[in-house]
Short mmCIF file of C-alpha atoms in Angstrom, two decimals:
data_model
loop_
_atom_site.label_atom_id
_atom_site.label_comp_id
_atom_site.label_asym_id
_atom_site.label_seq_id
_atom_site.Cartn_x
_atom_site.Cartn_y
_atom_site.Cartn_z
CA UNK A 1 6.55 -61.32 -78.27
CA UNK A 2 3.82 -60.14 -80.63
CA UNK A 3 3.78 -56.50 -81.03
CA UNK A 4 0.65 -53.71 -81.60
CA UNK A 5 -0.14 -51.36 -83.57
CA UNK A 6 -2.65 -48.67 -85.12
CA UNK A 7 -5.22 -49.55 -87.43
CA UNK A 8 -3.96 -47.51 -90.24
CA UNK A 9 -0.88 -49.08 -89.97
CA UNK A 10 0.50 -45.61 -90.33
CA UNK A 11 2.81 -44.16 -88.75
CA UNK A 12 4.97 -47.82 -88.76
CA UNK A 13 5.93 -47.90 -84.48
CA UNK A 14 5.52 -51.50 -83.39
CA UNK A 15 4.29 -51.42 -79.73
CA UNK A 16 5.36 -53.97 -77.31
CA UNK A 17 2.11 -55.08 -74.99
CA UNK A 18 2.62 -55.44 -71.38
CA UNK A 19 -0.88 -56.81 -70.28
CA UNK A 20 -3.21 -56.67 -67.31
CA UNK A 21 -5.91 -58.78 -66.60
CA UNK A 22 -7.25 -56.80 -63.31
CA UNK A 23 -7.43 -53.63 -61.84
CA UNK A 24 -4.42 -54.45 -59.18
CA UNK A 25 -1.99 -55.13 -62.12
CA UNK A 26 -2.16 -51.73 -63.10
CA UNK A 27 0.44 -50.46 -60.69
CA UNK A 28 2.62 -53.28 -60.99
CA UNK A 29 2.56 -52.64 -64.66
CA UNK A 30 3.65 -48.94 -63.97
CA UNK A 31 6.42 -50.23 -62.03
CA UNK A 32 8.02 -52.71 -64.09
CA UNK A 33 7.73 -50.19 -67.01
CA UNK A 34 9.80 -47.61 -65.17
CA UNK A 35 11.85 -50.30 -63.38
CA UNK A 36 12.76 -51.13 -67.39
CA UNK A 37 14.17 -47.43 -67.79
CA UNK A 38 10.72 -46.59 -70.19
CA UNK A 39 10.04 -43.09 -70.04
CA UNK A 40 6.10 -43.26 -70.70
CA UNK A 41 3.45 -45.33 -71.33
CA UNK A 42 -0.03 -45.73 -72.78
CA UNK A 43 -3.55 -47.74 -72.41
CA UNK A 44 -4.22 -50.06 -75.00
CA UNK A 45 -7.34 -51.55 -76.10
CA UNK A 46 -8.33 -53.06 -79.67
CA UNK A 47 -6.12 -50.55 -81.29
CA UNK A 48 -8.77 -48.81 -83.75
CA UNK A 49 -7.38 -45.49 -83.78
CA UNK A 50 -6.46 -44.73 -87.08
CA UNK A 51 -3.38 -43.16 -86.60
CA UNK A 52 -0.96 -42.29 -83.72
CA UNK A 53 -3.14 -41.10 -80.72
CA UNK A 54 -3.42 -45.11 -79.57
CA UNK A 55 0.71 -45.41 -79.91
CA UNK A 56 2.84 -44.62 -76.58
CA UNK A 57 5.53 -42.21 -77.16
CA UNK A 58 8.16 -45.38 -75.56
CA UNK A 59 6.54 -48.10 -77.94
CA UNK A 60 5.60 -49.78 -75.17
CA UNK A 61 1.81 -49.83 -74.36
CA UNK A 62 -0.29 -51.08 -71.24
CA UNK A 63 -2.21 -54.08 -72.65
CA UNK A 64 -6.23 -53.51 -71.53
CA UNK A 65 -7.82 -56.75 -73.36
CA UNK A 66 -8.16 -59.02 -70.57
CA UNK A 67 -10.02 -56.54 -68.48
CA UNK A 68 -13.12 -57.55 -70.09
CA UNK A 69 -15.31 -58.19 -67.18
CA UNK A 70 -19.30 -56.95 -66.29
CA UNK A 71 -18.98 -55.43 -62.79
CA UNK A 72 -22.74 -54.65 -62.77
CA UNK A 73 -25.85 -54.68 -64.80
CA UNK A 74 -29.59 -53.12 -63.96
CA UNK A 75 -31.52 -54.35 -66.42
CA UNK A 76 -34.53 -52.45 -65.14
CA UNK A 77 -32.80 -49.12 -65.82
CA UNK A 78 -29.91 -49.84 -68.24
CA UNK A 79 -27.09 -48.61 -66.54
CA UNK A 80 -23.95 -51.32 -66.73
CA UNK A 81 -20.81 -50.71 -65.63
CA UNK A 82 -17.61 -52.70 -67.20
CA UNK A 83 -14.33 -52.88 -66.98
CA UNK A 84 -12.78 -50.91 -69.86
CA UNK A 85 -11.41 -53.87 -72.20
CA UNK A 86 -14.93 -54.85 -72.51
CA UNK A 87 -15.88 -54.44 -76.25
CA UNK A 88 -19.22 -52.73 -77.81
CA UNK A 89 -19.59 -55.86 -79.74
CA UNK A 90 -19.56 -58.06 -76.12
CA UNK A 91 -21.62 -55.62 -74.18
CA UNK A 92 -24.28 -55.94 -77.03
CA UNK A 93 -24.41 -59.08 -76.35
CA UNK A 94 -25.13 -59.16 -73.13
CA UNK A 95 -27.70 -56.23 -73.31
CA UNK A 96 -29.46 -56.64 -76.55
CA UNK A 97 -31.29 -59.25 -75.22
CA UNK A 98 -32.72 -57.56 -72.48
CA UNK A 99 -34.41 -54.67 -74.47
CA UNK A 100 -30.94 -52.29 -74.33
CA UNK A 101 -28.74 -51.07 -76.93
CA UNK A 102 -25.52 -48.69 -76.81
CA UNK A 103 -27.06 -45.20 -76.78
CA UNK A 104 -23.84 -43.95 -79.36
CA UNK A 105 -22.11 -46.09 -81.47
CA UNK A 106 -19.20 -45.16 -83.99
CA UNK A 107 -18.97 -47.69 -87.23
CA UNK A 108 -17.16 -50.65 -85.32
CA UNK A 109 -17.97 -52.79 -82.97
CA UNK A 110 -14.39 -53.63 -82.29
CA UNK A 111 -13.69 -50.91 -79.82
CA UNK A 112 -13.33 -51.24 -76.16
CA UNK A 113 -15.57 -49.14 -73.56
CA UNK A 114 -12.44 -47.41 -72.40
CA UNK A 115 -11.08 -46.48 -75.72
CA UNK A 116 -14.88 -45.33 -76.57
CA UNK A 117 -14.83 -42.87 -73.21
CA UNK A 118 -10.85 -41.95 -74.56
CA UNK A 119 -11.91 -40.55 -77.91
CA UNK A 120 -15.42 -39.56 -77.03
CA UNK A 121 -16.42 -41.21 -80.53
CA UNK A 122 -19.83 -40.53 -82.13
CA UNK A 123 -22.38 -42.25 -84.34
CA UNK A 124 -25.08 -41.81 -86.80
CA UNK A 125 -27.11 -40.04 -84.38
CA UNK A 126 -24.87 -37.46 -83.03
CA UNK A 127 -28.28 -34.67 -83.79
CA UNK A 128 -30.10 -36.86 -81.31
CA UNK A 129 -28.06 -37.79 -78.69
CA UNK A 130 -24.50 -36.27 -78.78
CA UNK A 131 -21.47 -38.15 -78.12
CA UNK A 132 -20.77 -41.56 -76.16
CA UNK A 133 -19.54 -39.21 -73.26
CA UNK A 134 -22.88 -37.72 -72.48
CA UNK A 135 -23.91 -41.53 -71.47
CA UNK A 136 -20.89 -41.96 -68.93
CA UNK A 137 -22.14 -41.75 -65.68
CA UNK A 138 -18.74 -43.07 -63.82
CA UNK A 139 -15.16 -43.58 -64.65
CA UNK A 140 -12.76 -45.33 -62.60
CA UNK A 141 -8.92 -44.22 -63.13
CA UNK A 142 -6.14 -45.58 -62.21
CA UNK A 143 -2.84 -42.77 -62.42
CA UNK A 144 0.48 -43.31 -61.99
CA UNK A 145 1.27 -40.11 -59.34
CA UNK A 146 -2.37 -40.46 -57.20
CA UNK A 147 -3.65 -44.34 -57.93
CA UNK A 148 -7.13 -45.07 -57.94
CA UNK A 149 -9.60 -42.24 -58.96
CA UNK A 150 -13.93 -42.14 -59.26
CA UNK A 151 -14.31 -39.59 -61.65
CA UNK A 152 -17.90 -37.87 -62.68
CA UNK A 153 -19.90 -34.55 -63.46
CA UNK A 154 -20.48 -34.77 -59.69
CA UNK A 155 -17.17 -36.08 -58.49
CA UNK A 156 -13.95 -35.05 -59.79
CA UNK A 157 -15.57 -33.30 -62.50
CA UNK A 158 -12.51 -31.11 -64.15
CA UNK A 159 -10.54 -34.78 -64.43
CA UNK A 160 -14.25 -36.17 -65.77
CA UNK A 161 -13.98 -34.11 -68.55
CA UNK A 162 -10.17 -34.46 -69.37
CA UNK A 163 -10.89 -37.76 -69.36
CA UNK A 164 -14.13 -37.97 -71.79
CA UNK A 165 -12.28 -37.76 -75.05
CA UNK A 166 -8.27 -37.12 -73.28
CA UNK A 167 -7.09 -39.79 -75.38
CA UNK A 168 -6.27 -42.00 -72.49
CA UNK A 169 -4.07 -39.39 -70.82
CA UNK A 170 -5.33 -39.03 -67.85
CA UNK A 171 -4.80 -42.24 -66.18
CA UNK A 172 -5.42 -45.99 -67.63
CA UNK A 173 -9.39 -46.09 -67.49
CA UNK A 174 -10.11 -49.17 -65.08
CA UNK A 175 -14.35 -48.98 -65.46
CA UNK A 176 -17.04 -47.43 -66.94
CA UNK A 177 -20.43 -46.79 -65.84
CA UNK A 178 -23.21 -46.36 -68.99
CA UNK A 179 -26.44 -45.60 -69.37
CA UNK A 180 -27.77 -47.58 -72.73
CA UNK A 181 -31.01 -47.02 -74.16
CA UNK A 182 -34.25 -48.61 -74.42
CA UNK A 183 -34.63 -50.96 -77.88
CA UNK A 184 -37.88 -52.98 -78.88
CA UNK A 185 -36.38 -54.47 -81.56
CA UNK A 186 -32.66 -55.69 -83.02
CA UNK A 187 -34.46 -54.58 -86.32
CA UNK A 188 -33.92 -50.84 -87.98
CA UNK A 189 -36.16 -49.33 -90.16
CA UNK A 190 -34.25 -48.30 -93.05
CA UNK A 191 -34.63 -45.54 -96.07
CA UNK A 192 -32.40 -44.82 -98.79
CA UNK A 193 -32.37 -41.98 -100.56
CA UNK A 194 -30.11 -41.53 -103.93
CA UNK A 195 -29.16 -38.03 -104.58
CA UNK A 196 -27.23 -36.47 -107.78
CA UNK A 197 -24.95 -34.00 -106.24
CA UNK A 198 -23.87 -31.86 -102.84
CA UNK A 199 -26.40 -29.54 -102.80
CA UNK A 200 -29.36 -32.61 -103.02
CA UNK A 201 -27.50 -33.85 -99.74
CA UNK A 202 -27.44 -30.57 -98.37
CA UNK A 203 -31.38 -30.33 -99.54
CA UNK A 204 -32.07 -33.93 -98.30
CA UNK A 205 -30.18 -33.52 -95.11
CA UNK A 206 -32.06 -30.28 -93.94
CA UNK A 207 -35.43 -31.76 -94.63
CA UNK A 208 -34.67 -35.94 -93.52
CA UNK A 209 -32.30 -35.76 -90.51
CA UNK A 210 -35.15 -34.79 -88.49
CA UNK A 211 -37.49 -37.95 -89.23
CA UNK A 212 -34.83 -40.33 -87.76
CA UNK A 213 -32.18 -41.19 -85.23
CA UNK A 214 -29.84 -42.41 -87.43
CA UNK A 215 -28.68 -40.54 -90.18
CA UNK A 216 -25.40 -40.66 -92.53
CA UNK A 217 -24.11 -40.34 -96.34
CA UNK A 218 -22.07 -42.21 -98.30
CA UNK A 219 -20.27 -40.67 -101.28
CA UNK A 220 -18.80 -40.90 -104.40
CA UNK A 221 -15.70 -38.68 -104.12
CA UNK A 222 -14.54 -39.38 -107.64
CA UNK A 223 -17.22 -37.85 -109.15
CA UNK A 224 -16.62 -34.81 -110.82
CA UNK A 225 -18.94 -32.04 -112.93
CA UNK A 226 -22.59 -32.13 -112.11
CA UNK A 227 -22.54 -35.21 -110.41
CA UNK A 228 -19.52 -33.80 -108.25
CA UNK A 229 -21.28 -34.95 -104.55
CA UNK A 230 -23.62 -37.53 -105.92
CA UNK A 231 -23.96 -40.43 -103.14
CA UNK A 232 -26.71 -41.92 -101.13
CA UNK A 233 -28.69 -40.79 -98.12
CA UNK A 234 -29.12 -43.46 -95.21
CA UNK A 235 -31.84 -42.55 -92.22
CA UNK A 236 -33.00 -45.17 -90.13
CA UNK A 237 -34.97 -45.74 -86.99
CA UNK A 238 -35.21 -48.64 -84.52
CA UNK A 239 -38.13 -50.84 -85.34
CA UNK A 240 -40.88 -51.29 -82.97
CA UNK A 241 -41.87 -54.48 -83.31
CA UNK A 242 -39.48 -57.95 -83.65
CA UNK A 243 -37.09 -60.26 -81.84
CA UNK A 244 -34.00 -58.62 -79.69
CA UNK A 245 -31.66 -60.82 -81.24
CA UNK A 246 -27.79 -60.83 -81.27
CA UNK A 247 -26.20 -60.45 -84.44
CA UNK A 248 -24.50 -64.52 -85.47
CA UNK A 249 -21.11 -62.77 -85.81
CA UNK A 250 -19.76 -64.67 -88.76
CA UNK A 251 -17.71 -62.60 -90.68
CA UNK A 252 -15.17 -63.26 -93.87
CA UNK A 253 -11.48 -62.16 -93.15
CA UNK A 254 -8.73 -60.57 -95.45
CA UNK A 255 -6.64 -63.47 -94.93
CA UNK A 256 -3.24 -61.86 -95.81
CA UNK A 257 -1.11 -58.42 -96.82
CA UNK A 258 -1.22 -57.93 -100.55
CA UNK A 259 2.19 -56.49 -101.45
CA UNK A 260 0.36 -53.18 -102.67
CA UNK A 261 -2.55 -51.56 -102.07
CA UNK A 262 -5.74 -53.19 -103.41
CA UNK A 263 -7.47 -49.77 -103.30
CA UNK A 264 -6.18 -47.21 -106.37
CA UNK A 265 -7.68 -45.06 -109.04
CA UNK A 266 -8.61 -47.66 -111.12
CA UNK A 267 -10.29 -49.70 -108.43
CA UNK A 268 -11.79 -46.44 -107.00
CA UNK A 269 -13.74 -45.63 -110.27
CA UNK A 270 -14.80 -49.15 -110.60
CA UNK A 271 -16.26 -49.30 -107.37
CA UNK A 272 -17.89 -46.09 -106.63
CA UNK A 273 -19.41 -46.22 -109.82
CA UNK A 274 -21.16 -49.35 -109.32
CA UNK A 275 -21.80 -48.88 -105.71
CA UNK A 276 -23.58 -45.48 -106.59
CA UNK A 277 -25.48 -47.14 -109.38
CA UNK A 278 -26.35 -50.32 -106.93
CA UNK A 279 -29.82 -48.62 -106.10
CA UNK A 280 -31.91 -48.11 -109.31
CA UNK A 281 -35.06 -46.60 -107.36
CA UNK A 282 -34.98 -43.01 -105.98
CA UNK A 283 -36.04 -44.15 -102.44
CA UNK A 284 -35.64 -47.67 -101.00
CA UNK A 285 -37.32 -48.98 -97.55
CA UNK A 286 -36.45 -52.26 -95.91
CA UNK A 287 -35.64 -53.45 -92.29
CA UNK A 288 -32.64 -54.75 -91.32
CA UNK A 289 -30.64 -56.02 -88.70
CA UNK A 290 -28.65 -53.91 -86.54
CA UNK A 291 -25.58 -54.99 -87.11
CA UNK A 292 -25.30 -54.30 -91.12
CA UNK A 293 -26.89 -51.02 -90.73
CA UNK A 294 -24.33 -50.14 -87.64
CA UNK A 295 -21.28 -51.99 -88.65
CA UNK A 296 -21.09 -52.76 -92.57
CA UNK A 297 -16.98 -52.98 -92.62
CA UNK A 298 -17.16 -55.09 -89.72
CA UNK A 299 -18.20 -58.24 -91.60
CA UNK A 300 -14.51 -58.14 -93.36
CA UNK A 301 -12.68 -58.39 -90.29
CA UNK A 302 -9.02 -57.15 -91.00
CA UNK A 303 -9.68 -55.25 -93.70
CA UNK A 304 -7.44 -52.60 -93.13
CA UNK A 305 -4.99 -54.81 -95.23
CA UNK A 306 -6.71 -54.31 -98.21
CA UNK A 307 -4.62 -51.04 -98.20
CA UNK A 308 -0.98 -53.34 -98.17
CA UNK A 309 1.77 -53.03 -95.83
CA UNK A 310 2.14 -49.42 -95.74
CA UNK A 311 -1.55 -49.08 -94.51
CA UNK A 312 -3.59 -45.76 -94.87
CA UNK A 313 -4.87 -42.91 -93.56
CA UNK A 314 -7.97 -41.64 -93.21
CA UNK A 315 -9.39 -37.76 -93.03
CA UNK A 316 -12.00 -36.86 -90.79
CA UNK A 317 -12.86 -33.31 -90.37
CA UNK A 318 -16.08 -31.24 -89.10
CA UNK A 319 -16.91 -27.84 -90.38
CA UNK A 320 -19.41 -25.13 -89.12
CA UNK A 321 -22.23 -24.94 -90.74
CA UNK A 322 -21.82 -21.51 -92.43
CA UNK A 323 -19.28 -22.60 -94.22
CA UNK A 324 -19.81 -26.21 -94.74
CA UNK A 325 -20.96 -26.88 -98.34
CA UNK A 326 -18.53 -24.66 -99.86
CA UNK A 327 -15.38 -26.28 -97.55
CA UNK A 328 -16.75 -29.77 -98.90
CA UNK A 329 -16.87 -29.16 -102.15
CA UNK A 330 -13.16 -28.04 -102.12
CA UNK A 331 -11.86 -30.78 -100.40
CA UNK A 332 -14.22 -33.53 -102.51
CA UNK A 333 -12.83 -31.43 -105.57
CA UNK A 334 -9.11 -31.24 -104.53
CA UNK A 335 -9.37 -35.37 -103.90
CA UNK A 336 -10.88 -35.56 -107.10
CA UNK A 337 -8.18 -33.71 -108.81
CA UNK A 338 -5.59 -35.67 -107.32
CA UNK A 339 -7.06 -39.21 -108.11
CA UNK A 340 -6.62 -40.03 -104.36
CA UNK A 341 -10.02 -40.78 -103.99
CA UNK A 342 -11.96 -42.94 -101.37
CA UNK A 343 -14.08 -46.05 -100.98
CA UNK A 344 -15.43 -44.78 -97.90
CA UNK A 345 -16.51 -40.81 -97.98
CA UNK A 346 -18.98 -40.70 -95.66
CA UNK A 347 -20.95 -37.05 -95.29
CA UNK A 348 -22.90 -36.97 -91.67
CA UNK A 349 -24.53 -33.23 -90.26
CA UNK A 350 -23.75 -32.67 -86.56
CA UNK A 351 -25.68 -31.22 -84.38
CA UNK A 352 -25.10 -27.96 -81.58
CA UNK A 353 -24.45 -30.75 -78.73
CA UNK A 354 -22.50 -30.09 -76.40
CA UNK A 355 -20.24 -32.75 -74.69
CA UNK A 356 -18.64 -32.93 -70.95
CA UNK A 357 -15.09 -33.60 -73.18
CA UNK A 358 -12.64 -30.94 -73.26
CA UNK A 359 -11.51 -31.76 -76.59
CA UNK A 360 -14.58 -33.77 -78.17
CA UNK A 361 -13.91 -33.46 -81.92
CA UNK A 362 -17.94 -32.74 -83.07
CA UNK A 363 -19.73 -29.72 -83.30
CA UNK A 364 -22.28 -27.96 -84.93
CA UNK A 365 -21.55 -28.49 -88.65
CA UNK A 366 -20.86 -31.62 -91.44
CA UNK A 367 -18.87 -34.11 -90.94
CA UNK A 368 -16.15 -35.77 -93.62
CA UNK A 369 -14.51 -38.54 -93.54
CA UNK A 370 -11.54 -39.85 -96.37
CA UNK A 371 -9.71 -42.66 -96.48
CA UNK A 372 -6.09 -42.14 -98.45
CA UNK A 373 -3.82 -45.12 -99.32
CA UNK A 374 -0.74 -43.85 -97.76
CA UNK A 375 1.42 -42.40 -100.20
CA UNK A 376 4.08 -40.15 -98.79
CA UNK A 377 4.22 -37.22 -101.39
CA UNK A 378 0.77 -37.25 -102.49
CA UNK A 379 -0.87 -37.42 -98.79
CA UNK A 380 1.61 -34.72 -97.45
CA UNK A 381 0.99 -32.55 -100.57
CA UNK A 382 -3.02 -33.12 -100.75
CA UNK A 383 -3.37 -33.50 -96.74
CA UNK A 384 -1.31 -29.61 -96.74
CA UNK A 385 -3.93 -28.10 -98.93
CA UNK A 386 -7.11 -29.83 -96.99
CA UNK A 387 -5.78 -29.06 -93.83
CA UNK A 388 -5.89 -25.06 -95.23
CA UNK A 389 -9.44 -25.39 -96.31
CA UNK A 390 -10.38 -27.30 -93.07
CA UNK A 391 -8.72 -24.34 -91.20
CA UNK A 392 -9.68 -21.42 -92.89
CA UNK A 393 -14.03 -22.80 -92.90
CA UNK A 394 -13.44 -22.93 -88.84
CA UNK A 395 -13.15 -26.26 -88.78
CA UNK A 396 -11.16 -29.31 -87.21
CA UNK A 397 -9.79 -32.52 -87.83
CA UNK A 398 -10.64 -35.72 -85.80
CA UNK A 399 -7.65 -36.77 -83.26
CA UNK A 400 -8.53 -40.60 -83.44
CA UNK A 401 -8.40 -40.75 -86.88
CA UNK A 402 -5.07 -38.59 -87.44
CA UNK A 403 -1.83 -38.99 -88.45
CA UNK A 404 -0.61 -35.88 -89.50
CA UNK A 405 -2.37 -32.36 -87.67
CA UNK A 406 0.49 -29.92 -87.30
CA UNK A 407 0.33 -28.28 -83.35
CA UNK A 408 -0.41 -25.04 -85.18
CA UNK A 409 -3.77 -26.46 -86.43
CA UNK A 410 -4.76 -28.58 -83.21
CA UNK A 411 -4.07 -26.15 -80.87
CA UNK A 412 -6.14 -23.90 -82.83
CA UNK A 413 -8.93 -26.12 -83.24
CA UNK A 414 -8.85 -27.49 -79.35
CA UNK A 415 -7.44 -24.39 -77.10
CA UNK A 416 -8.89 -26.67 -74.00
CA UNK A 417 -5.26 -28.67 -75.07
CA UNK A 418 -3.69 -27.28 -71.99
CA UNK A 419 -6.59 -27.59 -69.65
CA UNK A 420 -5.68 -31.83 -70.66
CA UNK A 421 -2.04 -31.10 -70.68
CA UNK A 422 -2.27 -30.19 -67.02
CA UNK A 423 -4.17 -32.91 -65.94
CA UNK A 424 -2.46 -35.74 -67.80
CA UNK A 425 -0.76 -38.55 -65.79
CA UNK A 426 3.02 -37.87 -66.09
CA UNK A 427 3.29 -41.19 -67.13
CA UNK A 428 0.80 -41.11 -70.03
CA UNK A 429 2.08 -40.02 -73.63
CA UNK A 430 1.29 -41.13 -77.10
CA UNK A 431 2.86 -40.38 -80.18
CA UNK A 432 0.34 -38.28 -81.08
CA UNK A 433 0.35 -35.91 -78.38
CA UNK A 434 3.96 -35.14 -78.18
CA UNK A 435 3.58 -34.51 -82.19
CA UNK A 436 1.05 -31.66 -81.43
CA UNK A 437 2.13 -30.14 -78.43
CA UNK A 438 5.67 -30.06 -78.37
#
């Protein structure tokens, strides 16, 4: 029997699927899990959490992939609702051709609807519209004490909002009902902006973010002295004018595990170097196609193995504004110290929007987000002192993406953690909640 796992490959806890293809299954599924002595369980969808928050405590997960069915479209008004194994990639494609688009999207397209509403994930234009949960209109639950549950800001609210962004702990999400938005075009209008340092993104970001929906930074984290920060600005809008047409989908793969990890210091420097020095002119404009402006890492599918058997992690934090530029230059300085560097540092500003989640991971601030070959010593000693300067700016660190929080700092950063803790199903437990509230 194949077995699951995260997409950072880190922590190493194979999960063994037991999959649904309809709502009904779900209780049957509950049974034979505790008829097989299994303490706990846990949804499963396309298993893009980065570390341990998509891994059941028991190593054995409840397999959501075949639910992938449209229950109901409105094409006049743009609500949908779908079952929750349903993909953003498939519900694209179904809606992009009738003028709607997903109103949040994080940087894959290889997440399901439920996992989406789990980890209340975010996009490029978290100033403008907030997080996915703010488009849920409906969830249906299915728990393991009270069985099948409707669930919204008029209906159930307090399990509503334990459910936006619970990390799937509140029952196995069944459906989802969304509001997308309106789109004229599959085409985005596109600037690029190259800036020398942290304080021209801080400059750029304060005077840019406002012209467009989209917004985020890419940057070199290996740069040190004056160009410590350098990177480029991306802002785009969608274009008024052009086809609504679906992305082809053809993508390369990484066809196999390397037996170390492709991305190192040496690699690092090459890379960022060039990439930063990949756009001669100060300002570039172009339109492009959705799906490269949304979803860049998507066209090497697998790529997560560039990173070798013992996978990576990566480090996503958000701190308050106040404190923001000073808190990322530590932590881009402490990475550059250590030579544990990323190919993908992406800087994105936040905005004061508030989300029906009790433990939605933006706010008000600027976003980071590492990735770290894992390395045992190095990560625990370099991941120690970030998590210090994450904690003492007032900021947090992303549950979807982590592998490593102490409780101290999580319940810190999320006091609503009990508020979830009471309403979780007693079934429900992953990994990475008994790691941060026991």
């Amino acid at each position: 029997m194949p077995t699951l796992g995260s997409w950072g490959r880190y922590p190493h806890h194979p999960q063994t699927p037991h999959s649904v293809g309809w709502p009904f299954e779900i209780g049957n599924a509950f049974s034979r899990i505790q008829g097989a002595g299994v303490a706990s369980t846990l949804g499963y969808g396309c298993g893009r959490s980065y570390g341990d928050s998509c891994l059941a405590q028991s190593d054995h997960v409840i397999a959501l992939a075949g639910m992938d069915r449209v229950i109901a479209a409105d094409w006049q008004t743009g609500v949908v609702t779908v079952q929750a194994g349903v993909t953003l990639d498939g519900l694209i494609r179904i809606a992009l051709p009738n003028g709607w688009f997903l109103p949040v999207t994080p940087g894959t397209k290889f997440v399901t609807l439920g996992g989406a509403v789990a980890n209340d994930v975010h996009g490029k234009n978290h100033h403008v519209m907030g997080t996915f949960g703010r488009h849920v209109r409906r969830i249906v639950l299915h728990r393991s004490d009270k069985g099948v549950c409707d669930c919204s800001p008029a209906e159930n609210e307090e399990l509503f909002n334990a459910t936006v962004g619970g990390l799937g702990l509140t029952g196995i999400i069944l459906a989802v009902e969304l509001q997308l938005r309106a789109v004229r075009s599959s085409d985005i209008e596109q600037t690029c902006i190259k800036f020398g340092d942290l304080d021209e993104f801080f400059a750029l970001s304060s005077q840019q973010d406002s012209k467009y929906e989209y917004t985020v930074s890419w940057v070199d984290c290996l740069a040190g002295g004056k160009s410590a920060g350098r990177g480029h600005y991306i802002g785009g809008n969608h274009s008024a004018a052009g086809e609504l047409k679906v992305a082809d989908g053809h993508a390369k793969r990484m066809p196999v595990d390397p037996p170390f990890s492709l991305v190192n210091t040496l690699t690092l420097k090459a890379f960022n170097a060039l990439y930063y020095q990949r756009q001669v002119r100060k300002v570039v404009e172009t339109r492009v196609s959705y799906d490269p402006f949304f979803y860049p890492l998507d066209k090497l599918l697998l790529w997560n193995r560039m990173y070798g058997k013992a996978g990576f992690q990566q480090y996503q934090c958000v701190i308050p504004p106040e404190s923001g530029r000073d808190a990322v230059a530590a932590i881009l300085r402490e990475t550059s110290i250590n030579g544990a560097g990323s190919f993908l540092a992406v800087l994105k500003q936040c905005a004061d929007i508030k989300s029906p989640g009790l433990l939605s991971f933006p706010k008000a601030g600027v976003s980071l987000a590492l990735d770290f070959a894992q390395r045992d010593a190095l990560n625990t000693r370099l991941f120690a002192r970030l998590d210090a300067l994450v904690h003492e700016a007032g900021g947090r660190l992303y549950p979807a993406k982590d592998a490593h929080m102490s409780a101290h700092h999580f319940q810190s950063a999320y006091p609503a953690w009990a508020r979830l803790e009471s309403l979780r199903d007693p079934l429900l437990m992953s990994r990475f909640w008994r790691r941060v509230t026991s």
